[in-house]
mmCIF file of C-alpha atoms in Angstrom:
data_model
loop_
_atom_site.group_PDB
_atom_site.id
_atom_site.type_symbol
_atom_site.label_atom_id
_atom_site.label_comp_id
_atom_site.label_asym_id
_atom_site.label_seq_id
_atom_site.Cartn_x
_atom_site.Cartn_y
_atom_site.Cartn_z
ATOM 1 C CA MET A 123 63.888 -133.309 -39.329
ATOM 2 C CA LEU A 124 60.842 -133.022 -41.652
ATOM 3 C CA ALA A 125 60.092 -129.980 -43.643
ATOM 4 C CA THR A 126 57.878 -129.075 -46.613
ATOM 5 C CA HIS A 127 57.994 -125.874 -48.793
ATOM 6 C CA GLY A 128 55.402 -124.718 -51.286
ATOM 7 C CA LEU A 129 53.815 -128.131 -51.322
ATOM 8 C CA SER A 130 50.738 -128.701 -53.578
ATOM 9 C CA PHE A 131 48.994 -131.533 -55.208
ATOM 10 C CA SER A 132 46.430 -132.307 -57.854
ATOM 11 C CA PHE A 133 44.437 -135.509 -58.548
ATOM 12 C CA PRO A 134 44.711 -136.631 -62.269
ATOM 13 C CA SER A 135 41.155 -135.287 -63.328
ATOM 14 C CA ARG A 136 40.380 -132.508 -65.611
ATOM 15 C CA ASP A 137 38.091 -130.855 -63.096
ATOM 16 C CA ALA A 138 40.636 -131.386 -60.136
ATOM 17 C CA VAL A 139 41.309 -128.465 -57.917
ATOM 18 C CA LYS A 140 44.907 -127.882 -56.832
ATOM 19 C CA MET A 141 45.409 -128.538 -53.086
ATOM 20 C CA ASN A 142 47.827 -126.059 -51.391
ATOM 21 C CA PHE A 143 49.458 -127.209 -48.117
ATOM 22 C CA PRO A 144 51.133 -124.826 -45.488
ATOM 23 C CA ASP A 145 54.794 -125.092 -44.865
ATOM 24 C CA ILE A 146 55.778 -127.673 -42.135
ATOM 25 C CA GLN A 147 59.135 -127.430 -40.174
ATOM 26 C CA CYS A 148 59.318 -130.178 -37.619
ATOM 27 C CA ALA A 149 62.700 -130.599 -35.759
ATOM 28 C CA THR A 150 64.348 -133.878 -35.103
ATOM 29 C CA GLY A 151 62.547 -135.543 -32.098
ATOM 30 C CA ALA A 152 59.810 -133.143 -32.152
ATOM 31 C CA GLN A 153 56.159 -134.289 -31.888
ATOM 32 C CA TRP A 154 53.396 -132.638 -33.905
ATOM 33 C CA LEU A 155 49.719 -132.900 -34.361
ATOM 34 C CA LEU A 156 48.016 -132.233 -37.837
ATOM 35 C CA LEU A 157 44.350 -131.610 -37.609
ATOM 36 C CA GLY A 158 41.777 -131.398 -40.179
ATOM 37 C CA GLN A 159 38.210 -132.352 -40.972
ATOM 38 C CA SER A 160 37.290 -135.185 -43.559
ATOM 39 C CA GLY A 161 38.152 -133.810 -47.058
ATOM 40 C CA SER A 162 40.592 -131.283 -45.866
ATOM 41 C CA GLY A 163 43.468 -133.135 -47.452
ATOM 42 C CA LYS A 164 45.219 -134.392 -44.393
ATOM 43 C CA THR A 165 45.697 -137.960 -45.585
ATOM 44 C CA THR A 166 46.847 -136.726 -48.956
ATOM 45 C CA LEU A 167 49.392 -134.637 -47.131
ATOM 46 C CA LEU A 168 50.522 -137.533 -45.202
ATOM 47 C CA HIS A 169 50.811 -139.479 -48.368
ATOM 48 C CA LEU A 170 53.071 -136.764 -49.833
ATOM 49 C CA LEU A 171 55.262 -136.668 -46.710
ATOM 50 C CA ALA A 172 55.753 -140.390 -46.904
ATOM 51 C CA GLY A 173 56.577 -140.280 -50.585
ATOM 52 C CA LEU A 174 53.571 -142.400 -51.461
ATOM 53 C CA ARG A 175 52.153 -139.619 -53.713
ATOM 54 C CA THR A 176 54.182 -136.984 -55.932
ATOM 55 C CA PRO A 177 53.553 -133.435 -55.410
ATOM 56 C CA ALA A 178 52.469 -131.075 -58.227
ATOM 57 C CA ALA A 179 55.058 -128.497 -56.933
ATOM 58 C CA GLY A 180 57.211 -127.975 -53.835
ATOM 59 C CA THR A 181 59.463 -130.047 -51.837
ATOM 60 C CA VAL A 182 59.358 -132.694 -48.981
ATOM 61 C CA GLN A 183 62.645 -132.873 -47.031
ATOM 62 C CA ILE A 184 63.616 -135.399 -44.432
ATOM 63 C CA ASN A 185 66.908 -134.639 -42.761
ATOM 64 C CA ASP A 186 69.193 -133.722 -45.774
ATOM 65 C CA THR A 187 67.288 -135.437 -48.476
ATOM 66 C CA ILE A 188 64.512 -133.977 -50.691
ATOM 67 C CA ILE A 189 62.635 -137.102 -51.213
ATOM 68 C CA ASN A 190 60.470 -136.201 -54.275
ATOM 69 C CA ARG A 191 63.674 -135.842 -56.164
ATOM 70 C CA LEU A 192 64.647 -139.520 -55.563
ATOM 71 C CA SER A 193 64.135 -142.237 -58.213
ATOM 72 C CA THR A 194 61.450 -144.716 -57.533
ATOM 73 C CA ARG A 195 64.004 -147.280 -56.377
ATOM 74 C CA GLU A 196 65.835 -144.782 -54.146
ATOM 75 C CA LEU A 197 62.527 -143.640 -52.675
ATOM 76 C CA ASP A 198 61.457 -147.095 -51.867
ATOM 77 C CA ARG A 199 64.669 -147.812 -50.016
ATOM 78 C CA PHE A 200 64.786 -144.554 -48.224
ATOM 79 C CA ARG A 201 61.198 -144.725 -47.075
ATOM 80 C CA GLY A 202 61.790 -148.267 -45.750
ATOM 81 C CA GLN A 203 64.747 -147.145 -43.797
ATOM 82 C CA GLN A 204 63.974 -143.671 -42.643
ATOM 83 C CA ILE A 205 60.058 -143.403 -42.526
ATOM 84 C CA GLY A 206 57.665 -145.463 -40.183
ATOM 85 C CA ILE A 207 54.032 -145.369 -41.151
ATOM 86 C CA VAL A 208 51.021 -146.324 -39.052
ATOM 87 C CA PHE A 209 48.140 -146.567 -41.453
ATOM 88 C CA GLN A 210 44.435 -146.333 -40.578
ATOM 89 C CA GLN A 211 44.284 -149.907 -41.668
ATOM 90 C CA ALA A 212 46.925 -152.227 -40.677
ATOM 91 C CA HIS A 213 47.653 -153.913 -44.005
ATOM 92 C CA PHE A 214 49.325 -156.948 -42.594
ATOM 93 C CA VAL A 215 50.171 -160.008 -44.740
ATOM 94 C CA ARG A 216 47.603 -162.274 -43.415
ATOM 95 C CA SER A 217 49.392 -165.636 -44.163
ATOM 96 C CA LEU A 218 52.483 -164.352 -42.208
ATOM 97 C CA THR A 219 52.898 -164.348 -38.489
ATOM 98 C CA VAL A 220 53.490 -161.089 -36.442
ATOM 99 C CA ALA A 221 57.204 -161.785 -36.381
ATOM 100 C CA GLN A 222 57.293 -162.571 -40.075
ATOM 101 C CA ASN A 223 55.501 -159.332 -40.984
ATOM 102 C CA LEU A 224 58.073 -157.261 -39.089
ATOM 103 C CA ALA A 225 60.888 -159.240 -40.725
ATOM 104 C CA LEU A 226 59.315 -158.484 -44.019
ATOM 105 C CA ALA A 227 59.408 -154.876 -43.260
ATOM 106 C CA ARG A 228 63.191 -155.098 -42.765
ATOM 107 C CA GLN A 229 63.564 -157.201 -45.950
ATOM 108 C CA LEU A 230 61.934 -154.672 -48.102
ATOM 109 C CA ALA A 231 63.933 -151.811 -46.830
ATOM 110 C CA GLY A 232 67.156 -153.730 -47.691
ATOM 111 C CA LEU A 233 68.081 -154.578 -44.048
ATOM 112 C CA LEU A 234 69.167 -157.711 -42.528
ATOM 113 C CA PRO A 235 66.813 -159.859 -40.427
ATOM 114 C CA ASP A 236 66.948 -159.151 -36.812
ATOM 115 C CA ALA A 237 64.832 -161.661 -34.811
ATOM 116 C CA SER A 238 66.157 -160.295 -31.370
ATOM 117 C CA ALA A 239 65.191 -156.697 -32.195
ATOM 118 C CA ILE A 240 61.656 -157.819 -33.299
ATOM 119 C CA ARG A 241 61.198 -159.784 -30.148
ATOM 120 C CA VAL A 242 62.424 -156.935 -27.884
ATOM 121 C CA LEU A 243 60.160 -154.274 -29.610
ATOM 122 C CA LEU A 244 57.068 -156.577 -29.302
ATOM 123 C CA GLU A 245 57.830 -157.118 -25.704
ATOM 124 C CA ARG A 246 58.241 -153.482 -25.203
ATOM 125 C CA LEU A 247 54.813 -152.871 -26.665
ATOM 126 C CA ASN A 248 53.316 -155.641 -24.556
ATOM 127 C CA VAL A 249 52.548 -158.052 -27.372
ATOM 128 C CA GLY A 250 55.594 -160.221 -27.318
ATOM 129 C CA HIS A 251 53.403 -163.283 -26.506
ATOM 130 C CA LYS A 252 51.910 -162.712 -29.985
ATOM 131 C CA LEU A 253 55.135 -163.195 -31.869
ATOM 132 C CA HIS A 254 54.046 -166.287 -33.798
ATOM 133 C CA ALA A 255 50.363 -165.396 -34.030
ATOM 134 C CA LEU A 256 48.705 -164.564 -37.266
ATOM 135 C CA PRO A 257 47.285 -161.079 -37.642
ATOM 136 C CA GLN A 258 43.576 -162.284 -37.547
ATOM 137 C CA ALA A 259 44.120 -163.836 -34.248
ATOM 138 C CA LEU A 260 44.897 -160.354 -32.794
ATOM 139 C CA SER A 261 42.596 -157.973 -30.962
ATOM 140 C CA VAL A 262 42.218 -154.608 -32.500
ATOM 141 C CA GLY A 263 44.413 -153.128 -29.671
ATOM 142 C CA GLU A 264 47.041 -155.871 -30.339
ATOM 143 C CA GLN A 265 46.887 -155.160 -34.142
ATOM 144 C CA GLN A 266 47.541 -151.285 -33.394
ATOM 145 C CA ARG A 267 50.394 -152.267 -31.181
ATOM 146 C CA VAL A 268 51.844 -154.527 -33.877
ATOM 147 C CA ALA A 269 51.369 -151.816 -36.566
ATOM 148 C CA ILE A 270 53.174 -149.329 -34.346
ATOM 149 C CA ALA A 271 56.123 -151.933 -33.867
ATOM 150 C CA ARG A 272 56.230 -152.429 -37.671
ATOM 151 C CA ALA A 273 56.498 -148.577 -38.120
ATOM 152 C CA LEU A 274 59.442 -148.581 -35.513
ATOM 153 C CA ILE A 275 61.340 -151.723 -36.365
ATOM 154 C CA ASN A 276 63.759 -150.171 -38.931
ATOM 155 C CA GLU A 277 64.458 -147.251 -36.453
ATOM 156 C CA PRO A 278 63.106 -144.634 -38.743
ATOM 157 C CA THR A 279 63.907 -140.755 -38.202
ATOM 158 C CA VAL A 280 60.255 -139.915 -39.043
ATOM 159 C CA ILE A 281 57.020 -141.607 -37.757
ATOM 160 C CA LEU A 282 53.664 -140.681 -39.601
ATOM 161 C CA ALA A 283 50.387 -142.035 -38.082
ATOM 162 C CA ASP A 284 47.179 -141.625 -39.894
ATOM 163 C CA GLU A 285 44.069 -141.336 -37.748
ATOM 164 C CA PRO A 286 45.424 -143.792 -35.124
ATOM 165 C CA THR A 287 42.543 -143.194 -32.649
ATOM 166 C CA SER A 288 39.553 -142.516 -34.922
ATOM 167 C CA ALA A 289 37.684 -145.644 -33.828
ATOM 168 C CA LEU A 290 38.841 -145.688 -30.128
ATOM 169 C CA ASP A 291 37.250 -144.766 -26.946
ATOM 170 C CA ASP A 292 39.019 -142.241 -24.526
ATOM 171 C CA HIS A 293 40.932 -144.838 -22.592
ATOM 172 C CA ASN A 294 42.391 -146.593 -25.629
ATOM 173 C CA THR A 295 43.001 -143.291 -27.333
ATOM 174 C CA GLU A 296 45.260 -142.232 -24.365
ATOM 175 C CA GLN A 297 47.072 -145.611 -24.463
ATOM 176 C CA VAL A 298 47.843 -145.483 -28.313
ATOM 177 C CA VAL A 299 48.931 -141.858 -28.224
ATOM 178 C CA GLU A 300 51.199 -142.626 -25.174
ATOM 179 C CA LEU A 301 52.656 -145.584 -27.033
ATOM 180 C CA LEU A 302 53.346 -143.521 -30.143
ATOM 181 C CA GLN A 303 54.943 -140.597 -28.151
ATOM 182 C CA SER A 304 57.030 -142.835 -25.888
ATOM 183 C CA GLN A 305 58.382 -144.946 -28.668
ATOM 184 C CA ALA A 306 59.122 -141.872 -30.801
ATOM 185 C CA ALA A 307 60.944 -140.295 -27.902
ATOM 186 C CA ALA A 308 62.898 -143.387 -27.221
ATOM 187 C CA ALA A 309 64.205 -143.357 -30.931
ATOM 188 C CA ASN A 310 64.530 -139.573 -31.090
ATOM 189 C CA ALA A 311 62.384 -139.690 -34.192
ATOM 190 C CA THR A 312 60.069 -136.926 -35.437
ATOM 191 C CA LEU A 313 56.453 -137.810 -34.911
ATOM 192 C CA LEU A 314 53.425 -136.409 -36.872
ATOM 193 C CA VAL A 315 50.004 -137.548 -36.034
ATOM 194 C CA VAL A 316 47.430 -136.724 -38.774
ATOM 195 C CA THR A 317 43.798 -136.767 -37.385
ATOM 196 C CA HIS A 318 40.450 -135.196 -37.145
ATOM 197 C CA ASP A 319 40.260 -136.243 -33.500
ATOM 198 C CA GLN A 320 40.242 -133.016 -31.402
ATOM 199 C CA ARG A 321 40.767 -135.189 -28.152
ATOM 200 C CA LEU A 322 44.558 -135.347 -29.032
ATOM 201 C CA LYS A 323 45.201 -131.682 -28.900
ATOM 202 C CA ALA A 324 45.634 -132.059 -25.142
ATOM 203 C CA ASN A 325 48.438 -134.497 -25.780
ATOM 204 C CA PHE A 326 50.590 -132.287 -28.193
ATOM 205 C CA ASP A 327 52.123 -128.802 -27.550
ATOM 206 C CA GLN A 328 52.470 -128.235 -31.377
ATOM 207 C CA TYR A 329 49.837 -128.737 -33.981
ATOM 208 C CA ILE A 330 49.068 -127.589 -37.596
ATOM 209 C CA GLN A 331 45.415 -126.937 -38.555
ATOM 210 C CA LEU A 332 44.327 -127.519 -42.187
#
Protein backbone atom coordinates (compact mmCIF):
# COMPACT_ATOMS: atom_id res chain seq x y z
CA MET A 1 0.00 0.00 0.00
CA LEU A 2 1.20 3.48 -0.90
CA ALA A 3 -0.49 6.61 0.44
CA THR A 4 0.26 10.30 0.89
CA HIS A 5 -1.53 13.00 2.84
CA GLY A 6 -1.05 16.77 2.60
CA LEU A 7 2.27 16.37 0.82
CA SER A 8 4.25 19.47 -0.19
CA PHE A 9 7.85 20.31 -1.06
CA SER A 10 9.97 23.45 -1.37
CA PHE A 11 13.42 23.66 -2.93
CA PRO A 12 15.95 25.43 -0.68
CA SER A 13 15.79 28.84 -2.36
CA ARG A 14 14.60 32.22 -1.15
CA ASP A 15 12.23 32.55 -4.11
CA ALA A 16 11.09 28.92 -4.13
CA VAL A 17 7.41 28.24 -4.56
CA LYS A 18 5.92 25.47 -2.46
CA MET A 19 4.75 22.51 -4.54
CA ASN A 20 1.54 20.94 -3.25
CA PHE A 21 0.62 17.43 -4.37
CA PRO A 22 -2.71 15.61 -4.46
CA ASP A 23 -3.30 12.87 -1.91
CA ILE A 24 -2.57 9.39 -3.23
CA GLN A 25 -4.10 6.09 -2.12
CA CYS A 26 -2.76 3.02 -3.98
CA ALA A 27 -3.82 -0.36 -2.63
CA THR A 28 -1.46 -3.32 -2.36
CA GLY A 29 -1.01 -4.84 -5.79
CA ALA A 30 -2.67 -1.90 -7.56
CA GLN A 31 -1.14 -0.41 -10.71
CA TRP A 32 -1.29 3.35 -11.22
CA LEU A 33 -0.11 5.90 -13.73
CA LEU A 34 0.94 9.40 -12.65
CA LEU A 35 0.83 11.83 -15.58
CA GLY A 36 2.30 15.31 -15.81
CA GLN A 37 4.10 17.54 -18.26
CA SER A 38 7.72 18.58 -17.78
CA GLY A 39 7.95 20.95 -14.83
CA SER A 40 4.77 19.69 -13.21
CA GLY A 41 6.70 18.15 -10.31
CA LYS A 42 6.15 14.50 -11.10
CA THR A 43 9.80 13.47 -10.63
CA THR A 44 9.96 15.48 -7.40
CA LEU A 45 6.87 13.61 -6.22
CA LEU A 46 8.46 10.27 -7.11
CA HIS A 47 11.55 11.22 -5.11
CA LEU A 48 9.33 12.06 -2.14
CA LEU A 49 7.53 8.72 -2.44
CA ALA A 50 10.90 6.94 -2.54
CA GLY A 51 12.26 8.83 0.45
CA LEU A 52 14.95 10.47 -1.68
CA ARG A 53 13.66 13.93 -0.73
CA THR A 54 12.12 15.16 2.52
CA PRO A 55 8.69 16.83 2.30
CA ALA A 56 8.08 20.32 3.67
CA ALA A 57 4.81 19.00 5.09
CA GLY A 58 2.63 15.91 4.94
CA THR A 59 3.33 12.19 5.06
CA VAL A 60 4.30 9.31 2.81
CA GLN A 61 3.08 5.94 4.04
CA ILE A 62 4.10 2.52 2.73
CA ASN A 63 2.11 -0.26 4.35
CA ASP A 64 2.24 0.56 8.09
CA THR A 65 5.31 2.82 7.94
CA ILE A 66 5.38 6.60 7.54
CA ILE A 67 8.74 6.81 5.83
CA ASN A 68 9.48 10.50 6.39
CA ARG A 69 9.51 9.83 10.15
CA LEU A 70 12.35 7.32 9.86
CA SER A 71 15.95 8.16 10.65
CA THR A 72 18.39 8.30 7.74
CA ARG A 73 19.72 4.83 8.52
CA GLU A 74 16.24 3.37 8.99
CA LEU A 75 15.06 4.95 5.74
CA ASP A 76 18.03 3.60 3.76
CA ARG A 77 17.34 0.09 5.02
CA PHE A 78 13.57 0.39 4.49
CA ARG A 79 13.96 1.76 0.95
CA GLY A 80 16.37 -1.00 -0.01
CA GLN A 81 14.02 -3.72 1.21
CA GLN A 82 10.57 -2.30 0.42
CA ILE A 83 10.91 0.09 -2.56
CA GLY A 84 12.08 -0.79 -6.06
CA ILE A 85 12.98 2.18 -8.26
CA VAL A 86 13.43 2.25 -12.04
CA PHE A 87 15.17 5.55 -12.78
CA GLN A 88 15.23 7.42 -16.11
CA GLN A 89 18.97 6.65 -16.24
CA ALA A 90 20.08 3.20 -15.15
CA HIS A 91 22.98 4.34 -12.87
CA PHE A 92 24.75 0.98 -12.93
CA VAL A 93 28.21 0.60 -11.41
CA ARG A 94 30.10 0.29 -14.68
CA SER A 95 32.97 -1.75 -13.26
CA LEU A 96 30.59 -4.47 -12.00
CA THR A 97 28.84 -7.13 -14.03
CA VAL A 98 25.05 -7.36 -14.27
CA ALA A 99 24.99 -10.05 -11.58
CA GLN A 100 27.29 -8.01 -9.32
CA ASN A 101 25.10 -4.91 -9.70
CA LEU A 102 22.06 -6.89 -8.56
CA ALA A 103 24.03 -8.47 -5.73
CA LEU A 104 25.09 -4.98 -4.64
CA ALA A 105 21.43 -3.92 -4.45
CA ARG A 106 20.82 -6.77 -2.01
CA GLN A 107 23.95 -5.99 0.00
CA LEU A 108 23.04 -2.31 0.39
CA ALA A 109 19.61 -3.35 1.68
CA GLY A 110 21.23 -5.55 4.33
CA LEU A 111 20.12 -8.75 2.61
CA LEU A 112 22.13 -11.91 2.05
CA PRO A 113 23.47 -12.61 -1.45
CA ASP A 114 21.27 -14.87 -3.56
CA ALA A 115 22.92 -15.86 -6.83
CA SER A 116 20.10 -18.25 -7.69
CA ALA A 117 17.39 -15.57 -7.32
CA ILE A 118 19.43 -13.17 -9.47
CA ARG A 119 19.85 -15.78 -12.19
CA VAL A 120 16.16 -16.76 -12.18
CA LEU A 121 14.98 -13.14 -12.32
CA LEU A 122 17.30 -12.24 -15.20
CA GLU A 123 16.17 -15.31 -17.12
CA ARG A 124 12.53 -14.37 -16.51
CA LEU A 125 13.29 -10.99 -18.11
CA ASN A 126 15.13 -12.64 -21.03
CA VAL A 127 18.56 -11.27 -20.11
CA GLY A 128 19.91 -14.34 -18.33
CA HIS A 129 22.65 -14.61 -20.96
CA LYS A 130 23.94 -11.19 -19.83
CA LEU A 131 24.60 -12.35 -16.26
CA HIS A 132 28.36 -11.73 -16.47
CA ALA A 133 28.29 -8.82 -18.93
CA LEU A 134 29.29 -5.29 -18.02
CA PRO A 135 26.52 -2.64 -18.29
CA GLN A 136 28.16 -0.87 -21.22
CA ALA A 137 27.97 -4.08 -23.25
CA LEU A 138 24.16 -4.08 -23.04
CA SER A 139 21.75 -2.63 -25.57
CA VAL A 140 19.32 0.06 -24.41
CA GLY A 141 16.54 -2.52 -24.17
CA GLU A 142 18.73 -4.90 -22.19
CA GLN A 143 19.71 -2.11 -19.81
CA GLN A 144 16.03 -1.39 -19.18
CA ARG A 145 15.34 -5.03 -18.40
CA VAL A 146 18.30 -5.23 -16.01
CA ALA A 147 17.14 -1.99 -14.37
CA ILE A 148 13.73 -3.60 -13.81
CA ALA A 149 15.45 -6.70 -12.42
CA ARG A 150 17.44 -4.56 -10.00
CA ALA A 151 14.23 -2.86 -8.85
CA LEU A 152 12.65 -6.28 -8.22
CA ILE A 153 15.52 -8.29 -6.77
CA ASN A 154 14.71 -7.46 -3.14
CA GLU A 155 11.01 -8.32 -3.63
CA PRO A 156 9.76 -4.81 -2.82
CA THR A 157 6.17 -4.03 -1.90
CA VAL A 158 6.22 -0.81 -3.97
CA ILE A 159 7.74 -0.29 -7.45
CA LEU A 160 8.27 3.26 -8.73
CA ALA A 161 9.21 3.86 -12.38
CA ASP A 162 10.34 7.29 -13.60
CA GLU A 163 9.69 7.94 -17.31
CA PRO A 164 10.50 4.33 -18.34
CA THR A 165 9.26 4.84 -21.94
CA SER A 166 10.22 8.44 -22.72
CA ALA A 167 12.76 7.54 -25.43
CA LEU A 168 11.06 4.43 -26.83
CA ASP A 169 9.01 3.73 -29.93
CA ASP A 170 5.53 2.23 -29.65
CA HIS A 171 6.68 -1.40 -29.84
CA ASN A 172 9.33 -1.10 -27.16
CA THR A 173 7.00 1.00 -25.01
CA GLU A 174 4.47 -1.84 -24.99
CA GLN A 175 7.19 -4.33 -24.07
CA VAL A 176 8.52 -2.28 -21.14
CA VAL A 177 5.05 -1.54 -19.74
CA GLU A 178 4.09 -5.21 -20.03
CA LEU A 179 7.29 -6.21 -18.20
CA LEU A 180 6.66 -3.76 -15.37
CA GLN A 181 3.04 -4.78 -14.99
CA SER A 182 3.62 -8.51 -15.19
CA GLN A 183 6.53 -8.49 -12.75
CA ALA A 184 4.66 -6.25 -10.30
CA ALA A 185 1.65 -8.56 -10.49
CA ALA A 186 3.82 -11.63 -9.91
CA ALA A 187 5.18 -10.02 -6.71
CA ASN A 188 1.80 -8.50 -5.71
CA ALA A 189 3.63 -5.17 -5.52
CA THR A 190 2.05 -1.74 -5.88
CA LEU A 191 3.22 -0.17 -9.17
CA LEU A 192 3.30 3.57 -9.86
CA VAL A 193 4.64 4.73 -13.23
CA VAL A 194 5.47 8.45 -13.41
CA THR A 195 5.49 9.85 -16.95
CA HIS A 196 4.43 12.52 -19.42
CA ASP A 197 3.85 9.79 -22.06
CA GLN A 198 0.13 9.86 -22.84
CA ARG A 199 0.42 6.56 -24.74
CA LEU A 200 0.49 4.72 -21.42
CA LYS A 201 -3.07 5.72 -20.46
CA ALA A 202 -4.35 2.80 -22.54
CA ASN A 203 -2.44 0.37 -20.29
CA PHE A 204 -3.71 1.59 -16.91
CA ASP A 205 -7.21 1.76 -15.49
CA GLN A 206 -6.20 4.15 -12.72
CA TYR A 207 -4.20 7.34 -13.11
CA ILE A 208 -3.43 10.64 -11.42
CA GLN A 209 -2.98 13.86 -13.41
CA LEU A 210 -0.67 16.54 -12.01
